[in-house]
Amino acid sequence: MGLRWEVPLKNLPYLLGGALLTLRLVGISVVFGIFLGIVGAMGRTSKSKLFHGIATAYVELFRNTPFLVQIYFAYFALPTFNIDLTPGQSALLVMILNTGAYMSEIIRAGIEAVHKSQVESGYSLGMSYLQVFRYVMLPLAMKAIAPPLGNQIISMTLSSCVISQISAEDLTFRAMMLENRTFRSFEIYIVTILIYFLLAEFLYIVIGYINRKVFGIAAKQKLPTMI
Amino acid sequence: MVFGKLSVADINYLWRGTLLTLRLCLTGIGLGLILGVMFGILRANPRRTLTKMIATVYIEFFRAVPLMLLFVVGYFGIISLGYNVSRFGAVVGAISLYTGAYIGQVVRTGIESVGRGQWEAGVSLGMSYPDTLRYVILPQAVKIMIPPAIGIVIGVVKGSSLASVVGYVELVLAGRHVIQRTYAPLLVMGTIAMIYFVICYPLSILSKNLERKL
């Protein structure tokens, strides 16, 4: 059986448009995920038992269940509570919550690495907890946070393909549509995988550049991250 | 009825799905370990050899592609070419290659984190490269490798849920079948999430504790 690579190649603009949709979703979820991650990390390091408990439950629940199950939960189970979300909304909601949980853990590890004396000197200057967090802990922790944060963004990009399972439109969903029309599964999905690969390498280069220029971190080898 | 009800047959079906998830994970981790140790050692070779290049390409490629699409290509893709593969075979093949790449990276990082002095000590005793690796470096490196390797095991357990996409009836697909029978999505998806949590959470605590001990 001959391979017909012209099928995915002729539809490359359609697929690359899907890659942009994927990048857009990842971009939105990273922005909100970082906010959520900061709140989560504050909870994880907070002395208030309630805040700590909620943050820990959130982080551990999202880190220890599969992304696919979270997506299905949002799409199939939330309507039980009369929360009806479109596929796109469910996908984005879960992507934000999932990234937020991983980022909480990254940010927490970063601020725990900040030396205690730095925090105490902040308090002794009369700063509140929020001020210490904002002006002392976060800037000092940024160097430890930036590299794993970048890895998290890349693994989010790769695992975001799962949202196609509830027919939210992204690169993989477009590949599935193309496959439904043409039945050339092998060629289409190989090209799709290559697009994801290039996307990941592109992000890796961009993030490495930002880490070097903004945070002064030397290029390091990729750390293993998995969702 | 907000929660719905599960019959004994439904619970048995979910249990069977859990066992199939575990079977898939254990097979994938077993084969992935073999691949990972092999390619990790090849990649840690300080000299630029052909095998090192192959190992580098393998590890870097499989760590930068989505697992779900590996399942899809491994099953639907191969079938569309006219070859006959079993679902289990395709899914195990994909997850092993994927796990192998991650394990390979951990093995390589572990080996490279052992100080240069240890290599030199081995060489100065007249040991060959494989002997130094086997008797000096690896015993020290294994300790460093275990916490991230457990993290990968967690990733494999969670990633195995994606095998449902190609119709392998593991826990998640079993759950979707039960939802179609009972129409209790909240109960079923909640139960499934808890099953994964019960498997993964102790592992993540173990990994964290071992890491602290280093």
mmCIF file with all atom_site columns, N, CA and C in Angstrom, chain A residues 24-37 58 62 67 70-71 88-104 152 156 160 163:
data_model
loop_
_atom_site.group_PDB
_atom_site.id
_atom_site.type_symbol
_atom_site.label_atom_id
_atom_site.label_alt_id
_atom_site.label_comp_id
_atom_site.label_asym_id
_atom_site.label_entity_id
_atom_site.label_seq_id
_atom_site.pdbx_PDB_ins_code
_atom_site.Cartn_x
_atom_site.Cartn_y
_atom_site.Cartn_z
_atom_site.occupancy
_atom_site.B_iso_or_equiv
_atom_site.pdbx_formal_charge
_atom_site.auth_seq_id
_atom_site.auth_comp_id
_atom_site.auth_asym_id
_atom_site.auth_atom_id
_atom_site.pdbx_PDB_model_num
ATOM 1   N N  . ARG A 1 24  ? -2.577  29.070 21.393 1.00 0.00 ? 24  ARG A N  1
ATOM 2   C CA . ARG A 1 24  ? -3.411  30.078 22.035 1.00 0.00 ? 24  ARG A CA 1
ATOM 3   C C  . ARG A 1 24  ? -3.976  29.532 23.347 1.00 0.00 ? 24  ARG A C  1
ATOM 4   N N  . LEU A 1 25  ? -4.490  28.293 23.280 1.00 0.00 ? 25  LEU A N  1
ATOM 5   C CA . LEU A 1 25  ? -5.037  27.676 24.497 1.00 0.00 ? 25  LEU A CA 1
ATOM 6   C C  . LEU A 1 25  ? -3.958  27.556 25.564 1.00 0.00 ? 25  LEU A C  1
ATOM 7   N N  . VAL A 1 26  ? -2.758  27.120 25.147 1.00 0.00 ? 26  VAL A N  1
ATOM 8   C CA . VAL A 1 26  ? -1.670  26.974 26.114 1.00 0.00 ? 26  VAL A CA 1
ATOM 9   C C  . VAL A 1 26  ? -1.314  28.344 26.701 1.00 0.00 ? 26  VAL A C  1
ATOM 10  N N  . GLY A 1 27  ? -1.254  29.360 25.831 1.00 0.00 ? 27  GLY A N  1
ATOM 11  C CA . GLY A 1 27  ? -0.918  30.703 26.305 1.00 0.00 ? 27  GLY A CA 1
ATOM 12  C C  . GLY A 1 27  ? -1.893  31.180 27.365 1.00 0.00 ? 27  GLY A C  1
ATOM 13  N N  . ILE A 1 28  ? -3.200  31.034 27.070 1.00 0.00 ? 28  ILE A N  1
ATOM 14  C CA . ILE A 1 28  ? -4.207  31.479 28.042 1.00 0.00 ? 28  ILE A CA 1
ATOM 15  C C  . ILE A 1 28  ? -4.071  30.695 29.339 1.00 0.00 ? 28  ILE A C  1
ATOM 16  N N  . SER A 1 29  ? -3.905  29.362 29.221 1.00 0.00 ? 29  SER A N  1
ATOM 17  C CA . SER A 1 29  ? -3.874  28.573 30.452 1.00 0.00 ? 29  SER A CA 1
ATOM 18  C C  . SER A 1 29  ? -2.593  28.824 31.235 1.00 0.00 ? 29  SER A C  1
ATOM 19  N N  . VAL A 1 30  ? -1.512  29.198 30.541 1.00 0.00 ? 30  VAL A N  1
ATOM 20  C CA . VAL A 1 30  ? -0.283  29.510 31.286 1.00 0.00 ? 30  VAL A CA 1
ATOM 21  C C  . VAL A 1 30  ? -0.462  30.799 32.085 1.00 0.00 ? 30  VAL A C  1
ATOM 22  N N  . VAL A 1 31  ? -1.071  31.816 31.450 1.00 0.00 ? 31  VAL A N  1
ATOM 23  C CA . VAL A 1 31  ? -1.252  33.091 32.159 1.00 0.00 ? 31  VAL A CA 1
ATOM 24  C C  . VAL A 1 31  ? -2.101  32.891 33.411 1.00 0.00 ? 31  VAL A C  1
ATOM 25  N N  . PHE A 1 32  ? -3.277  32.247 33.242 1.00 0.00 ? 32  PHE A N  1
ATOM 26  C CA . PHE A 1 32  ? -4.136  32.032 34.405 1.00 0.00 ? 32  PHE A CA 1
ATOM 27  C C  . PHE A 1 32  ? -3.524  31.006 35.350 1.00 0.00 ? 32  PHE A C  1
ATOM 28  N N  . GLY A 1 33  ? -2.820  30.019 34.767 1.00 0.00 ? 33  GLY A N  1
ATOM 29  C CA . GLY A 1 33  ? -2.197  28.981 35.591 1.00 0.00 ? 33  GLY A CA 1
ATOM 30  C C  . GLY A 1 33  ? -1.144  29.550 36.517 1.00 0.00 ? 33  GLY A C  1
ATOM 31  N N  . ILE A 1 34  ? -0.395  30.573 36.051 1.00 0.00 ? 34  ILE A N  1
ATOM 32  C CA . ILE A 1 34  ? 0.624   31.172 36.910 1.00 0.00 ? 34  ILE A CA 1
ATOM 33  C C  . ILE A 1 34  ? -0.036  31.885 38.084 1.00 0.00 ? 34  ILE A C  1
ATOM 34  N N  . PHE A 1 35  ? -1.131  32.619 37.804 1.00 0.00 ? 35  PHE A N  1
ATOM 35  C CA . PHE A 1 35  ? -1.868  33.265 38.895 1.00 0.00 ? 35  PHE A CA 1
ATOM 36  C C  . PHE A 1 35  ? -2.324  32.227 39.909 1.00 0.00 ? 35  PHE A C  1
ATOM 37  N N  . LEU A 1 36  ? -2.944  31.166 39.382 1.00 0.00 ? 36  LEU A N  1
ATOM 38  C CA . LEU A 1 36  ? -3.443  30.099 40.247 1.00 0.00 ? 36  LEU A CA 1
ATOM 39  C C  . LEU A 1 36  ? -2.288  29.455 41.002 1.00 0.00 ? 36  LEU A C  1
ATOM 40  N N  . GLY A 1 37  ? -1.161  29.308 40.298 1.00 0.00 ? 37  GLY A N  1
ATOM 41  C CA . GLY A 1 37  ? 0.009   28.694 40.921 1.00 0.00 ? 37  GLY A CA 1
ATOM 42  C C  . GLY A 1 37  ? 0.538   29.534 42.068 1.00 0.00 ? 37  GLY A C  1
ATOM 43  N N  . TYR A 1 58  ? -6.128  20.586 46.426 1.00 0.00 ? 58  TYR A N  1
ATOM 44  C CA . TYR A 1 58  ? -6.200  20.971 45.010 1.00 0.00 ? 58  TYR A CA 1
ATOM 45  C C  . TYR A 1 58  ? -4.966  20.478 44.240 1.00 0.00 ? 58  TYR A C  1
ATOM 46  N N  . PHE A 1 62  ? -4.994  17.252 41.448 1.00 0.00 ? 62  PHE A N  1
ATOM 47  C CA . PHE A 1 62  ? -4.763  17.470 40.032 1.00 0.00 ? 62  PHE A CA 1
ATOM 48  C C  . PHE A 1 62  ? -3.454  16.847 39.551 1.00 0.00 ? 62  PHE A C  1
ATOM 49  N N  . PHE A 1 67  ? -4.896  13.656 33.199 1.00 0.00 ? 67  PHE A N  1
ATOM 50  C CA . PHE A 1 67  ? -5.473  14.815 32.523 1.00 0.00 ? 67  PHE A CA 1
ATOM 51  C C  . PHE A 1 67  ? -6.768  14.424 31.814 1.00 0.00 ? 67  PHE A C  1
ATOM 52  N N  . GLN A 1 70  ? -9.620  14.226 34.141 1.00 0.00 ? 70  GLN A N  1
ATOM 53  C CA . GLN A 1 70  ? -10.062 15.572 34.527 1.00 0.00 ? 70  GLN A CA 1
ATOM 54  C C  . GLN A 1 70  ? -10.924 16.191 33.432 1.00 0.00 ? 70  GLN A C  1
ATOM 55  N N  . ILE A 1 71  ? -10.495 15.995 32.184 1.00 0.00 ? 71  ILE A N  1
ATOM 56  C CA . ILE A 1 71  ? -11.254 16.526 31.049 1.00 0.00 ? 71  ILE A CA 1
ATOM 57  C C  . ILE A 1 71  ? -12.636 15.882 30.997 1.00 0.00 ? 71  ILE A C  1
ATOM 58  N N  . GLY A 1 88  ? -14.928 23.612 24.337 1.00 0.00 ? 88  GLY A N  1
ATOM 59  C CA . GLY A 1 88  ? -13.821 24.557 24.445 1.00 0.00 ? 88  GLY A CA 1
ATOM 60  C C  . GLY A 1 88  ? -13.667 25.094 25.858 1.00 0.00 ? 88  GLY A C  1
ATOM 61  N N  . GLN A 1 89  ? -14.807 25.412 26.498 1.00 0.00 ? 89  GLN A N  1
ATOM 62  C CA . GLN A 1 89  ? -14.749 25.942 27.865 1.00 0.00 ? 89  GLN A CA 1
ATOM 63  C C  . GLN A 1 89  ? -14.240 24.881 28.843 1.00 0.00 ? 89  GLN A C  1
ATOM 64  N N  . SER A 1 90  ? -14.760 23.644 28.725 1.00 0.00 ? 90  SER A N  1
ATOM 65  C CA . SER A 1 90  ? -14.281 22.582 29.629 1.00 0.00 ? 90  SER A CA 1
ATOM 66  C C  . SER A 1 90  ? -12.792 22.395 29.473 1.00 0.00 ? 90  SER A C  1
ATOM 67  N N  . ALA A 1 91  ? -12.351 22.362 28.202 1.00 0.00 ? 91  ALA A N  1
ATOM 68  C CA . ALA A 1 91  ? -10.935 22.128 27.939 1.00 0.00 ? 91  ALA A CA 1
ATOM 69  C C  . ALA A 1 91  ? -10.090 23.210 28.590 1.00 0.00 ? 91  ALA A C  1
ATOM 70  N N  . LEU A 1 92  ? -10.478 24.458 28.377 1.00 0.00 ? 92  LEU A N  1
ATOM 71  C CA . LEU A 1 92  ? -9.681  25.561 28.907 1.00 0.00 ? 92  LEU A CA 1
ATOM 72  C C  . LEU A 1 92  ? -9.692  25.551 30.434 1.00 0.00 ? 92  LEU A C  1
ATOM 73  N N  . LEU A 1 93  ? -10.862 25.292 31.012 1.00 0.00 ? 93  LEU A N  1
ATOM 74  C CA . LEU A 1 93  ? -10.978 25.246 32.471 1.00 0.00 ? 93  LEU A CA 1
ATOM 75  C C  . LEU A 1 93  ? -10.014 24.211 33.052 1.00 0.00 ? 93  LEU A C  1
ATOM 76  N N  . VAL A 1 94  ? -10.038 22.999 32.479 1.00 0.00 ? 94  VAL A N  1
ATOM 77  C CA . VAL A 1 94  ? -9.195  21.932 33.025 1.00 0.00 ? 94  VAL A CA 1
ATOM 78  C C  . VAL A 1 94  ? -7.720  22.228 32.768 1.00 0.00 ? 94  VAL A C  1
ATOM 79  N N  . MET A 1 95  ? -7.426  22.794 31.585 1.00 0.00 ? 95  MET A N  1
ATOM 80  C CA . MET A 1 95  ? -6.021  23.127 31.312 1.00 0.00 ? 95  MET A CA 1
ATOM 81  C C  . MET A 1 95  ? -5.501  24.133 32.337 1.00 0.00 ? 95  MET A C  1
ATOM 82  N N  . ILE A 1 96  ? -6.321  25.136 32.669 1.00 0.00 ? 96  ILE A N  1
ATOM 83  C CA . ILE A 1 96  ? -5.891  26.146 33.638 1.00 0.00 ? 96  ILE A CA 1
ATOM 84  C C  . ILE A 1 96  ? -5.701  25.504 35.010 1.00 0.00 ? 96  ILE A C  1
ATOM 85  N N  . LEU A 1 97  ? -6.696  24.713 35.440 1.00 0.00 ? 97  LEU A N  1
ATOM 86  C CA . LEU A 1 97  ? -6.612  24.106 36.773 1.00 0.00 ? 97  LEU A CA 1
ATOM 87  C C  . LEU A 1 97  ? -5.427  23.152 36.853 1.00 0.00 ? 97  LEU A C  1
ATOM 88  N N  . ASN A 1 98  ? -5.224  22.367 35.795 1.00 0.00 ? 98  ASN A N  1
ATOM 89  C CA . ASN A 1 98  ? -4.130  21.401 35.785 1.00 0.00 ? 98  ASN A CA 1
ATOM 90  C C  . ASN A 1 98  ? -2.775  22.108 35.827 1.00 0.00 ? 98  ASN A C  1
ATOM 91  N N  . THR A 1 99  ? -2.580  23.080 34.925 1.00 0.00 ? 99  THR A N  1
ATOM 92  C CA . THR A 1 99  ? -1.308  23.820 34.931 1.00 0.00 ? 99  THR A CA 1
ATOM 93  C C  . THR A 1 99  ? -1.112  24.511 36.264 1.00 0.00 ? 99  THR A C  1
ATOM 94  N N  . GLY A 1 100 ? -2.203  25.090 36.799 1.00 0.00 ? 100 GLY A N  1
ATOM 95  C CA . GLY A 1 100 ? -2.101  25.796 38.074 1.00 0.00 ? 100 GLY A CA 1
ATOM 96  C C  . GLY A 1 100 ? -1.566  24.895 39.173 1.00 0.00 ? 100 GLY A C  1
ATOM 97  N N  . ALA A 1 101 ? -2.026  23.639 39.191 1.00 0.00 ? 101 ALA A N  1
ATOM 98  C CA . ALA A 1 101 ? -1.571  22.708 40.229 1.00 0.00 ? 101 ALA A CA 1
ATOM 99  C C  . ALA A 1 101 ? -0.076  22.436 40.096 1.00 0.00 ? 101 ALA A C  1
ATOM 100 N N  . TYR A 1 102 ? 0.375   22.184 38.867 1.00 0.00 ? 102 TYR A N  1
ATOM 101 C CA . TYR A 1 102 ? 1.807   21.912 38.671 1.00 0.00 ? 102 TYR A CA 1
ATOM 102 C C  . TYR A 1 102 ? 2.638   23.149 38.997 1.00 0.00 ? 102 TYR A C  1
ATOM 103 N N  . MET A 1 103 ? 2.108   24.329 38.609 1.00 0.00 ? 103 MET A N  1
ATOM 104 C CA . MET A 1 103 ? 2.872   25.555 38.865 1.00 0.00 ? 103 MET A CA 1
ATOM 105 C C  . MET A 1 103 ? 2.927   25.873 40.352 1.00 0.00 ? 103 MET A C  1
ATOM 106 N N  . SER A 1 104 ? 1.846   25.554 41.090 1.00 0.00 ? 104 SER A N  1
ATOM 107 C CA . SER A 1 104 ? 1.877   25.741 42.542 1.00 0.00 ? 104 SER A CA 1
ATOM 108 C C  . SER A 1 104 ? 3.078   25.023 43.130 1.00 0.00 ? 104 SER A C  1
ATOM 109 N N  . GLN A 1 152 ? 7.266   22.954 32.223 1.00 0.00 ? 152 GLN A N  1
ATOM 110 C CA . GLN A 1 152 ? 5.844   22.721 32.438 1.00 0.00 ? 152 GLN A CA 1
ATOM 111 C C  . GLN A 1 152 ? 5.031   23.238 31.256 1.00 0.00 ? 152 GLN A C  1
ATOM 112 N N  . MET A 1 156 ? 2.748   20.919 28.913 1.00 0.00 ? 156 MET A N  1
ATOM 113 C CA . MET A 1 156 ? 1.335   21.281 28.749 1.00 0.00 ? 156 MET A CA 1
ATOM 114 C C  . MET A 1 156 ? 0.970   21.318 27.273 1.00 0.00 ? 156 MET A C  1
ATOM 115 N N  . SER A 1 160 ? -1.803  18.845 25.808 1.00 0.00 ? 160 SER A N  1
ATOM 116 C CA . SER A 1 160 ? -3.070  19.505 25.488 1.00 0.00 ? 160 SER A CA 1
ATOM 117 C C  . SER A 1 160 ? -3.804  18.792 24.361 1.00 0.00 ? 160 SER A C  1
ATOM 118 N N  . ILE A 1 163 ? -7.410  17.263 24.742 1.00 0.00 ? 163 ILE A N  1
ATOM 119 C CA . ILE A 1 163 ? -8.701  17.952 24.724 1.00 0.00 ? 163 ILE A CA 1
ATOM 120 C C  . ILE A 1 163 ? -9.484  17.649 23.456 1.00 0.00 ? 163 ILE A C  1
#
